[in-house]
Coordinates of C-alpha atoms and ligand atoms in Angstrom, one line a residue:
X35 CA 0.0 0.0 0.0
X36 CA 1.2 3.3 -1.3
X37 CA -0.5 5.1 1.2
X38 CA -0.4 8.9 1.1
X39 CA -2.8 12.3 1.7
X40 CA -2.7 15.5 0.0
X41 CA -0.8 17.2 2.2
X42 CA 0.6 16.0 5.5
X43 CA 2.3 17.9 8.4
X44 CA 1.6 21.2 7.3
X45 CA 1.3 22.6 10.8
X46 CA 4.0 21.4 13.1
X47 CA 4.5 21.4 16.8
X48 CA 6.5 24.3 17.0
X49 CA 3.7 26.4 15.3
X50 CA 1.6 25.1 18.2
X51 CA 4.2 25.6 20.3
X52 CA 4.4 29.8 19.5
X53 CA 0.5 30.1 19.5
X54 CA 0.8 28.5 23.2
X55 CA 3.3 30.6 24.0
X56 CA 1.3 33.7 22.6
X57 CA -2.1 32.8 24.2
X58 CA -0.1 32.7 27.2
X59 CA 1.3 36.1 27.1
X60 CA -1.0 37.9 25.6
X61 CA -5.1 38.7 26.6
X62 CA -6.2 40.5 23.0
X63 CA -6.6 38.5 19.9
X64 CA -8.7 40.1 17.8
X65 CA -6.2 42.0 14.7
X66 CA -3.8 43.9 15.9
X67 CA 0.1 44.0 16.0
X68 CA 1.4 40.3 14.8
X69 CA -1.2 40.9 11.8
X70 CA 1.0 43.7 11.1
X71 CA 4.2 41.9 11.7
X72 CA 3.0 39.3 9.5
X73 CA 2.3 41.8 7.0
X74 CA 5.3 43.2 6.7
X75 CA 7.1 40.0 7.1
X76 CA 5.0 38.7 4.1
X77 CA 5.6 41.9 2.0
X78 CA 9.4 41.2 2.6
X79 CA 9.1 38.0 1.3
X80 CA 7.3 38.5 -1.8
X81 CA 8.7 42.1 -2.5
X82 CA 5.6 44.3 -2.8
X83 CA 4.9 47.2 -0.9
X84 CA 1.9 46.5 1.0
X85 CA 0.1 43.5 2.1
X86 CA -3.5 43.3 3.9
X87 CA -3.8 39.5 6.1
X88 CA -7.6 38.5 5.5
X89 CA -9.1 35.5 6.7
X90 CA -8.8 32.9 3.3
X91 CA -7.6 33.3 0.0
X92 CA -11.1 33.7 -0.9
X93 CA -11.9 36.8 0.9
X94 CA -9.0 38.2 -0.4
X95 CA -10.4 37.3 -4.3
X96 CA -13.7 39.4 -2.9
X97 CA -11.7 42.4 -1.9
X98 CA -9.8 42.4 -5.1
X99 CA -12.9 42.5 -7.4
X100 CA -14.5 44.6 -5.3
X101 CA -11.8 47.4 -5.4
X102 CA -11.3 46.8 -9.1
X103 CA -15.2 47.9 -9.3
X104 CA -15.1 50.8 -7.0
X105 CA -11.6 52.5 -8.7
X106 CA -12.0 51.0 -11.6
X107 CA -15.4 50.9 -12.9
X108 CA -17.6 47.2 -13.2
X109 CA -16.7 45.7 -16.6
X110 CA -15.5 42.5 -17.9
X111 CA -12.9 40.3 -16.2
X112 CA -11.3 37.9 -18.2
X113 CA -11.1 34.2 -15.8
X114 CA -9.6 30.7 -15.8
X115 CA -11.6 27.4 -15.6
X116 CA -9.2 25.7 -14.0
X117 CA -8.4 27.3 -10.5
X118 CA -11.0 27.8 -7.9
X119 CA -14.9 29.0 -7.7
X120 CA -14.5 31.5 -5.7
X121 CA -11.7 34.0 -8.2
X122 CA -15.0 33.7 -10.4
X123 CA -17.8 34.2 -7.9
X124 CA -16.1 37.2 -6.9
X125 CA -15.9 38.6 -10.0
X126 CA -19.5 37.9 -10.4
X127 CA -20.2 39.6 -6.7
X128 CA -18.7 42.6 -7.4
X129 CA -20.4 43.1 -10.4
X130 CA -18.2 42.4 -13.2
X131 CA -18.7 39.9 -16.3
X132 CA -16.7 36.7 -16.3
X133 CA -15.1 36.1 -19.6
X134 CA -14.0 32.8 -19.8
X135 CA -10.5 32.0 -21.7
X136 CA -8.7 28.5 -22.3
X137 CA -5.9 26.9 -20.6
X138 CA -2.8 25.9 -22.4
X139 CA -1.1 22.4 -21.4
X140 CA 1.8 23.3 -20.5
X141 CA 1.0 24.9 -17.2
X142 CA -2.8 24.6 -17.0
X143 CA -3.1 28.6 -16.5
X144 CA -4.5 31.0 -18.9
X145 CA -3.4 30.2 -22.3
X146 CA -1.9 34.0 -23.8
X147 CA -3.3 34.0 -27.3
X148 CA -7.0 32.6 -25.3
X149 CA -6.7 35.8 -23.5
X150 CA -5.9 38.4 -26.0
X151 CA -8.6 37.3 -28.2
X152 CA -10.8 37.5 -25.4
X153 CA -10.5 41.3 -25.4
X154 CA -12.6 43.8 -26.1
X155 CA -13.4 47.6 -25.3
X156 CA -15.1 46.2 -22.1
X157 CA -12.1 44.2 -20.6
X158 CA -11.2 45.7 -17.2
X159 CA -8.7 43.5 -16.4
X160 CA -7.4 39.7 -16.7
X161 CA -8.0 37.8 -13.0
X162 CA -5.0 35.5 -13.4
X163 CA -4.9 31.6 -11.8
X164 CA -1.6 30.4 -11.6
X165 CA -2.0 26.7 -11.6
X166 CA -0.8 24.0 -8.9
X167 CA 2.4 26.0 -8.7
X168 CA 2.9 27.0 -12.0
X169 CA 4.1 30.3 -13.6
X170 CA 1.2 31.4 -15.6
X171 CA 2.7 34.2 -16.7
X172 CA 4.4 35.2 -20.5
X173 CA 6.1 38.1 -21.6
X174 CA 4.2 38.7 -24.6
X175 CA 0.4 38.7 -21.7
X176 CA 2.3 41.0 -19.8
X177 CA 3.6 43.3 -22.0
X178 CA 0.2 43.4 -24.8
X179 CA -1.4 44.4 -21.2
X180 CA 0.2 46.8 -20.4
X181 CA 0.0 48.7 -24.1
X182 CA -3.6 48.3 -23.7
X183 CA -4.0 49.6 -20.0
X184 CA -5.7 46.7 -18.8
X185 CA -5.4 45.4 -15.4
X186 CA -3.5 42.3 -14.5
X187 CA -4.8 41.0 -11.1
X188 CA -3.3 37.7 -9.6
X189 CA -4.2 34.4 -8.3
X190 CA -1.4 33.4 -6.9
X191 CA -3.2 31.1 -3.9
X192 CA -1.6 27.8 -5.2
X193 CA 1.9 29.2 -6.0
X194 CA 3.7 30.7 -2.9
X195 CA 7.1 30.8 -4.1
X196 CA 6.6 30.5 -8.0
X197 CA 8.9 32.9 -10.6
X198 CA 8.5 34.3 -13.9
X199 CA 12.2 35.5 -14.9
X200 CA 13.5 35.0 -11.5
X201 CA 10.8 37.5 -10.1
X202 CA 8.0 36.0 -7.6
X203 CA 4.6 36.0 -9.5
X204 CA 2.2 37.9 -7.2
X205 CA 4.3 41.2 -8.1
X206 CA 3.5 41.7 -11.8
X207 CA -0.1 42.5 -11.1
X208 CA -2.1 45.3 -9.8
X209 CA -3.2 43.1 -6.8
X210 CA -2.4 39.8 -6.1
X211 CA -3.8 36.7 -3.9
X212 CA -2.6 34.1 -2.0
X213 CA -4.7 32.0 0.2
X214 CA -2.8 29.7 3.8
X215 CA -5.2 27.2 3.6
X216 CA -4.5 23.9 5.1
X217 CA -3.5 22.2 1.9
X218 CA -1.5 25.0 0.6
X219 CA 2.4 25.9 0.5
X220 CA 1.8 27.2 4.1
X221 CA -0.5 27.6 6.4
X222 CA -2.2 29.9 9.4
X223 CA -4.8 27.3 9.5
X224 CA -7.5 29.6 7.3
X225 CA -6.2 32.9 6.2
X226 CA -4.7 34.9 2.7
X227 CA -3.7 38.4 1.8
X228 CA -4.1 40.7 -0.9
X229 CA -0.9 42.3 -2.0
X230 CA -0.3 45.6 -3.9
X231 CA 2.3 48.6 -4.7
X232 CA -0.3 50.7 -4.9
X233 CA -1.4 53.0 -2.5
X234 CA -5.1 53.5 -3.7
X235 CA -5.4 50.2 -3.8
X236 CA -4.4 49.4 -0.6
X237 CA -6.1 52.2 1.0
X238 CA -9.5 50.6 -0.6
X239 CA -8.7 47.3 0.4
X240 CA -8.1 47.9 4.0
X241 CA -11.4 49.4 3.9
X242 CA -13.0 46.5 2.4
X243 CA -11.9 44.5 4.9
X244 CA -13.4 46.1 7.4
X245 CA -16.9 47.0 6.8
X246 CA -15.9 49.9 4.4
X247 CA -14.7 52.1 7.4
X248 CA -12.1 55.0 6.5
X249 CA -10.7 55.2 9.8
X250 CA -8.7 51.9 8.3
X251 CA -7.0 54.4 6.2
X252 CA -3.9 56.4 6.3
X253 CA -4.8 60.0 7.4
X254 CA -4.4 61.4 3.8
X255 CA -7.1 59.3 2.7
X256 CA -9.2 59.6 5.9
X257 CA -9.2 63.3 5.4
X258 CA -10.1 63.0 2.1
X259 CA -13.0 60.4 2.2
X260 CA -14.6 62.1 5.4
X261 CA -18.2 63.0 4.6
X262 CA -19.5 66.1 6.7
X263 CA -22.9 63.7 7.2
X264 CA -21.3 61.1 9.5
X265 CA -18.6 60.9 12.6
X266 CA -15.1 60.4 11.5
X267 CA -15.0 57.2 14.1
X268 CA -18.6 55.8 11.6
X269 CA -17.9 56.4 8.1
X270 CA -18.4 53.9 6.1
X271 CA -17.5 54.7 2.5
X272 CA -18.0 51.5 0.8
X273 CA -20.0 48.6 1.0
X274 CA -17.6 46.4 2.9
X275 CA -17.5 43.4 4.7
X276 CA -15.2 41.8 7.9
X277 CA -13.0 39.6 6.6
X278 CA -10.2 40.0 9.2
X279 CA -8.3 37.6 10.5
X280 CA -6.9 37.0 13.8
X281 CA -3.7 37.5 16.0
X282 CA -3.8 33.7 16.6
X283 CA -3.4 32.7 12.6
X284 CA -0.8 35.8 12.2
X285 CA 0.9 33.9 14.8
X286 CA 0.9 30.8 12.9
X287 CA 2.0 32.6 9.8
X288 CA 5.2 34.5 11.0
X289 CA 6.5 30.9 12.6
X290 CA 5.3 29.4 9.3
X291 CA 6.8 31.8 6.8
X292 CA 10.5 31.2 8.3
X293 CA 10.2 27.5 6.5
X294 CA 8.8 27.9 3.1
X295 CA 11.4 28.6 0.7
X296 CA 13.5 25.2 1.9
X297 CA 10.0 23.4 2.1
X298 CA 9.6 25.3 -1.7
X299 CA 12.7 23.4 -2.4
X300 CA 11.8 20.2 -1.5
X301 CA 8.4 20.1 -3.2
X302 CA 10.5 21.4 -6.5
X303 CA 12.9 18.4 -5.9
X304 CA 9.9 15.9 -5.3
X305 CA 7.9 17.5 -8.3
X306 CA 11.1 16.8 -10.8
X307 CA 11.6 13.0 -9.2
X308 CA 7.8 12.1 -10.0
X309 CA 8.2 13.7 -13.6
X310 CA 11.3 12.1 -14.6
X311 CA 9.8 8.6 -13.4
X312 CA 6.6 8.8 -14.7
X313 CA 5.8 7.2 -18.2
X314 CA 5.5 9.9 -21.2
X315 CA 4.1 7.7 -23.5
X316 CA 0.9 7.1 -21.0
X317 CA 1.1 10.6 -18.8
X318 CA 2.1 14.3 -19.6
X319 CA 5.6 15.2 -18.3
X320 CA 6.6 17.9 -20.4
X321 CA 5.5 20.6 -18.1
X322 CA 7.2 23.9 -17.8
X323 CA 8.4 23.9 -14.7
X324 CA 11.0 26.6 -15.2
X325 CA 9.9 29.1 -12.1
X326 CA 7.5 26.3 -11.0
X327 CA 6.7 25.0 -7.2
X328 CA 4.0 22.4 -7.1
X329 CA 2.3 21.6 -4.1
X330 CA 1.0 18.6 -6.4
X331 CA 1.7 15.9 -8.3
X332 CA -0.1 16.2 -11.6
X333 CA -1.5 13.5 -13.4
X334 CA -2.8 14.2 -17.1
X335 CA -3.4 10.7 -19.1
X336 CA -2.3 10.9 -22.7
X337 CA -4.5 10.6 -26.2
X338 CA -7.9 10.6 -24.3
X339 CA -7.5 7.2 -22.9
X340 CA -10.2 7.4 -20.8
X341 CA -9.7 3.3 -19.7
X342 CA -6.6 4.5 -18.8
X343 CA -7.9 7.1 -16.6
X344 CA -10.4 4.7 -14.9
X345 CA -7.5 2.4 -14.1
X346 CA -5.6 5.3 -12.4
X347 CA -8.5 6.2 -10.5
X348 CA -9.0 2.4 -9.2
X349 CA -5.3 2.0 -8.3
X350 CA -5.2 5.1 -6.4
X351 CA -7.9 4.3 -4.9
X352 CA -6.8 0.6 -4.4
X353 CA -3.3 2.1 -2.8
X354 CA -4.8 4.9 -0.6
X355 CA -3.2 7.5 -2.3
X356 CA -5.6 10.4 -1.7
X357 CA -6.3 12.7 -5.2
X358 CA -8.6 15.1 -6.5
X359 CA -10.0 15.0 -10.0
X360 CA -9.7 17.2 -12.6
X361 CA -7.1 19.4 -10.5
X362 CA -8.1 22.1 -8.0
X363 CA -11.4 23.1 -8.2
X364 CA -12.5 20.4 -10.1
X365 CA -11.4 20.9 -13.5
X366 CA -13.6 23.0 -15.9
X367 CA -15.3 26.1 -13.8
X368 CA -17.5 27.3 -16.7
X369 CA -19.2 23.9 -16.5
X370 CA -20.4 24.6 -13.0
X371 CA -24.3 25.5 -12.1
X372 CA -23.1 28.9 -10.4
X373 CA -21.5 30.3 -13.9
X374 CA -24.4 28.2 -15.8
X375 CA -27.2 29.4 -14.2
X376 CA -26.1 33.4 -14.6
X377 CA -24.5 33.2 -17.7
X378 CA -26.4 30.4 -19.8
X379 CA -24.4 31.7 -22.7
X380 CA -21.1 30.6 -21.8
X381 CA -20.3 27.2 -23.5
X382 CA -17.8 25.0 -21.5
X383 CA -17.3 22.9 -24.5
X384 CA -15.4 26.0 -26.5
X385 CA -12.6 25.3 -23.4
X386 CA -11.1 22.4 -24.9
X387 CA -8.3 22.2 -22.9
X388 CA -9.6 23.0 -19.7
X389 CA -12.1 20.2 -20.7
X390 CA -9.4 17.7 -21.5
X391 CA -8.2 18.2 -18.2
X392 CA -11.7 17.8 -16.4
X393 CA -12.1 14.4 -18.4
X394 CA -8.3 13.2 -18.1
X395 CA -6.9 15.2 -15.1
X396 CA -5.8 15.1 -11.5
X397 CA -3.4 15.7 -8.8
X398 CA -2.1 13.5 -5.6
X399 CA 0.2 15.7 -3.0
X400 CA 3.2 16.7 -2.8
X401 CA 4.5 18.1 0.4
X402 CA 7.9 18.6 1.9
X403 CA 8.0 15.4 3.6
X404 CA 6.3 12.8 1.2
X405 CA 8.9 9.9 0.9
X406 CA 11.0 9.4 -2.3
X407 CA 10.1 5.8 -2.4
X408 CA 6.6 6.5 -2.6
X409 CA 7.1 9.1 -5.3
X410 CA 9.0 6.0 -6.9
X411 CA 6.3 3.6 -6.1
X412 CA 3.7 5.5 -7.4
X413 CA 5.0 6.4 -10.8
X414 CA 5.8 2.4 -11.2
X415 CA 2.3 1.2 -10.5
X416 CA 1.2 4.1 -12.7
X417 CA 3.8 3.1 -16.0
X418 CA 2.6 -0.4 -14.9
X419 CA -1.8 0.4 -15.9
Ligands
PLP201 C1 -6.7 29.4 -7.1 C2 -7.4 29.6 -5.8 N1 -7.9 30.8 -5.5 C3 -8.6 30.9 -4.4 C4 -8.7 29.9 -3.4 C5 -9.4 30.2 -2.2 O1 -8.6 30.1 -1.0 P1 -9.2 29.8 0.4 O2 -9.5 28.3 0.4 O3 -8.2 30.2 1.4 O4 -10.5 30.5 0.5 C6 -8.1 28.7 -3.7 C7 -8.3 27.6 -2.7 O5 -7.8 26.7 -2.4 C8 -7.4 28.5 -4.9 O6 -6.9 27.3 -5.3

């Protein structure tokens, strides 16, 4: 028996250990100064200016569309299928239109050509997935962006650590997401942040956060939002929400940060052993994993075997190795009731590869300390189907 979870060990003893230590010393929990120190410890890391901790990768999706809509005006948003619901739903939420592009193969994010002939006079911006740890970025997206002034926003929830030209992805972007979900690169048990150089932005976002209040803001904007109708203390200027988090996960998160990039390492390491042991005539291995760091091992089957895929599903099944099909979010969004039932005009069928990967796809985990020799096992009862 094989015998493995998605993820394993993601929250150790000695993260315990600090948020013992903390409740001990400590009698206020609610946000406050270890948010901030895990702000600025996560801003270090990633190399933007500002970052804002919310309470899941989700709510930090919702804040992003939402302050795209209020500085930017509601318009199209050009999506993935294959990521998660909620980058879409918040899109949808805050009022703009999801434009659905295709997936390339090579790295399951948003195929560049898809994208640019998705444009039109209504795109706002393009709500980026980068995929199970891959770089979903190209030169030729960003730069046909930028001549065209439309946004880049990024979802960079499964791909802590990733690079595009030896620059983390989640800087390239107006705003960008990352979610510390259990299963994720890290974790502060639920949590994510929305990251920005950009003042505005930020500003908006803090006050999204938390129910739309200005007194979130820097003075410069408190002065300037203050309406002579309502208290300073009780002015809310947006329709916000609370999606804070709490002292207790930033406490998690600054004990947590201190090991990603070697765990990073070692889930590049185990990533590369899997791909170079895994068939190729059966199973897609030419990924590009230049700048990649998957938290998963990805299993596409070849030529639209779909006995094949049956097979893999049994075996995995047979040798407890926990999987999810069709990747993250369960391959192709646009087929989903939510985008269905709003926007009956979207065909899912026009994605062709995001719907070879919902028939053919799926992922086991990868974490820092899955054993080679189940890596090696695995890939040999797979070549063996
Ligand atoms: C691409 C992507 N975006 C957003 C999310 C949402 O993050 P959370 O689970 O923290 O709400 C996920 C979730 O796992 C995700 O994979």
């Amino acid at each position: 028996m094989i015998d493995f979870p998605l993820m394993h060990n993601n929250i150790l003893r000695e993260d315990v250990d600090a948020l013992v230590n903390f409740l001990k010393t400590s009698d206020r929990f609610t946000q406050g100064g270890k948010v901030q120190e895990f702000e600025k410890t996560w801003s270090g890391w990633l190399g933007t200016k500002y970052t804002l901790f919310v309470n899941s990768g989700s709510s930090a999706n919702y804040i992003t569309a939402h302050v795209l809509a209020e500085l930017y005006g509601k318009g199209e948003v050009i999506v993935a299928p294959i990521g998660w619901s909620s980058t879409i739903a918040a899109v949808i939420n805050a009022g703009h239109t999801p434009v659905f592009a295709d997936v390339n193969l090579k790295n399951l994010s948003l195929d560049d050509d898809a994208v640019l002939s998705k444009i039109t006079p209504k795109t706002k911006a393009v709500f980026l997935t980068h995929v199970l740890g891959f770089d979903g970025l190209t030169d030729k997206l960003l730069e046909t962006l930028k001549a065209k002034n439309i946004l880049l926003l990024e979802d960079c929830c499964e791909s802590h650590g990733a690079t595009h030209n030896g620059k983390k992805i989640g800087t390239f972007g107006k705003a960008s997401n990352f979610s510390f979900y259990y299963a994720h690169h890290m974790s502060t048990i639920e949590g994510g942040v929305v990251c920005t150089d950009d003042e505005e932005f930020y500003q908006y976002a803090r006050m999204f956060r938390s129910h739309g209040m200005i007194r979130e803001c820097n003075e410069e904007y408190r002065t300037k939002l203050q309406s002579p109708d309502t208290y300073p203390e009780f002015t809310f200027h947006v329709a916000g929400f609370n999606m804070r988090s709490t002292e207790l996960n930033a406490v998690i998160g600054l004990n947590q940060i201190k090991r990603l990039d070697e765990n990073n390492d070692k889930r590049k390491h185990n990533f590369d052993l899997y791909l170079k042991n895994l068939d190729g005539e059966k199973y897609f291995v030419d990924f590009d994993t230049v700048g990649s760091v998957n938290y998963a091992l990805i299993l596409i089957v070849k030529n639209s075997d779909k006995k094949l895929y049956e097979k893999v599903v049994n075996v995995l099944n047979e040798e407890k190795v926990e999987f999810r099909r069709g990747t993250a979010g369960g391959g192709n969004l646009a087929r989903q009731r939510f985008i269905k039932n709003v926007f009956p005009e979207i065909n899912p069928q026009t994605l062709k590869n995001a719907e070879y990967i919902h028939e053919f796809g799926l992922y086991v985990g990868n974490y820092p300390d899955l054993d080679e020799y189940k890596i090696l096992n695995l890939c040999k009862v797979l070549n063996a189907l």
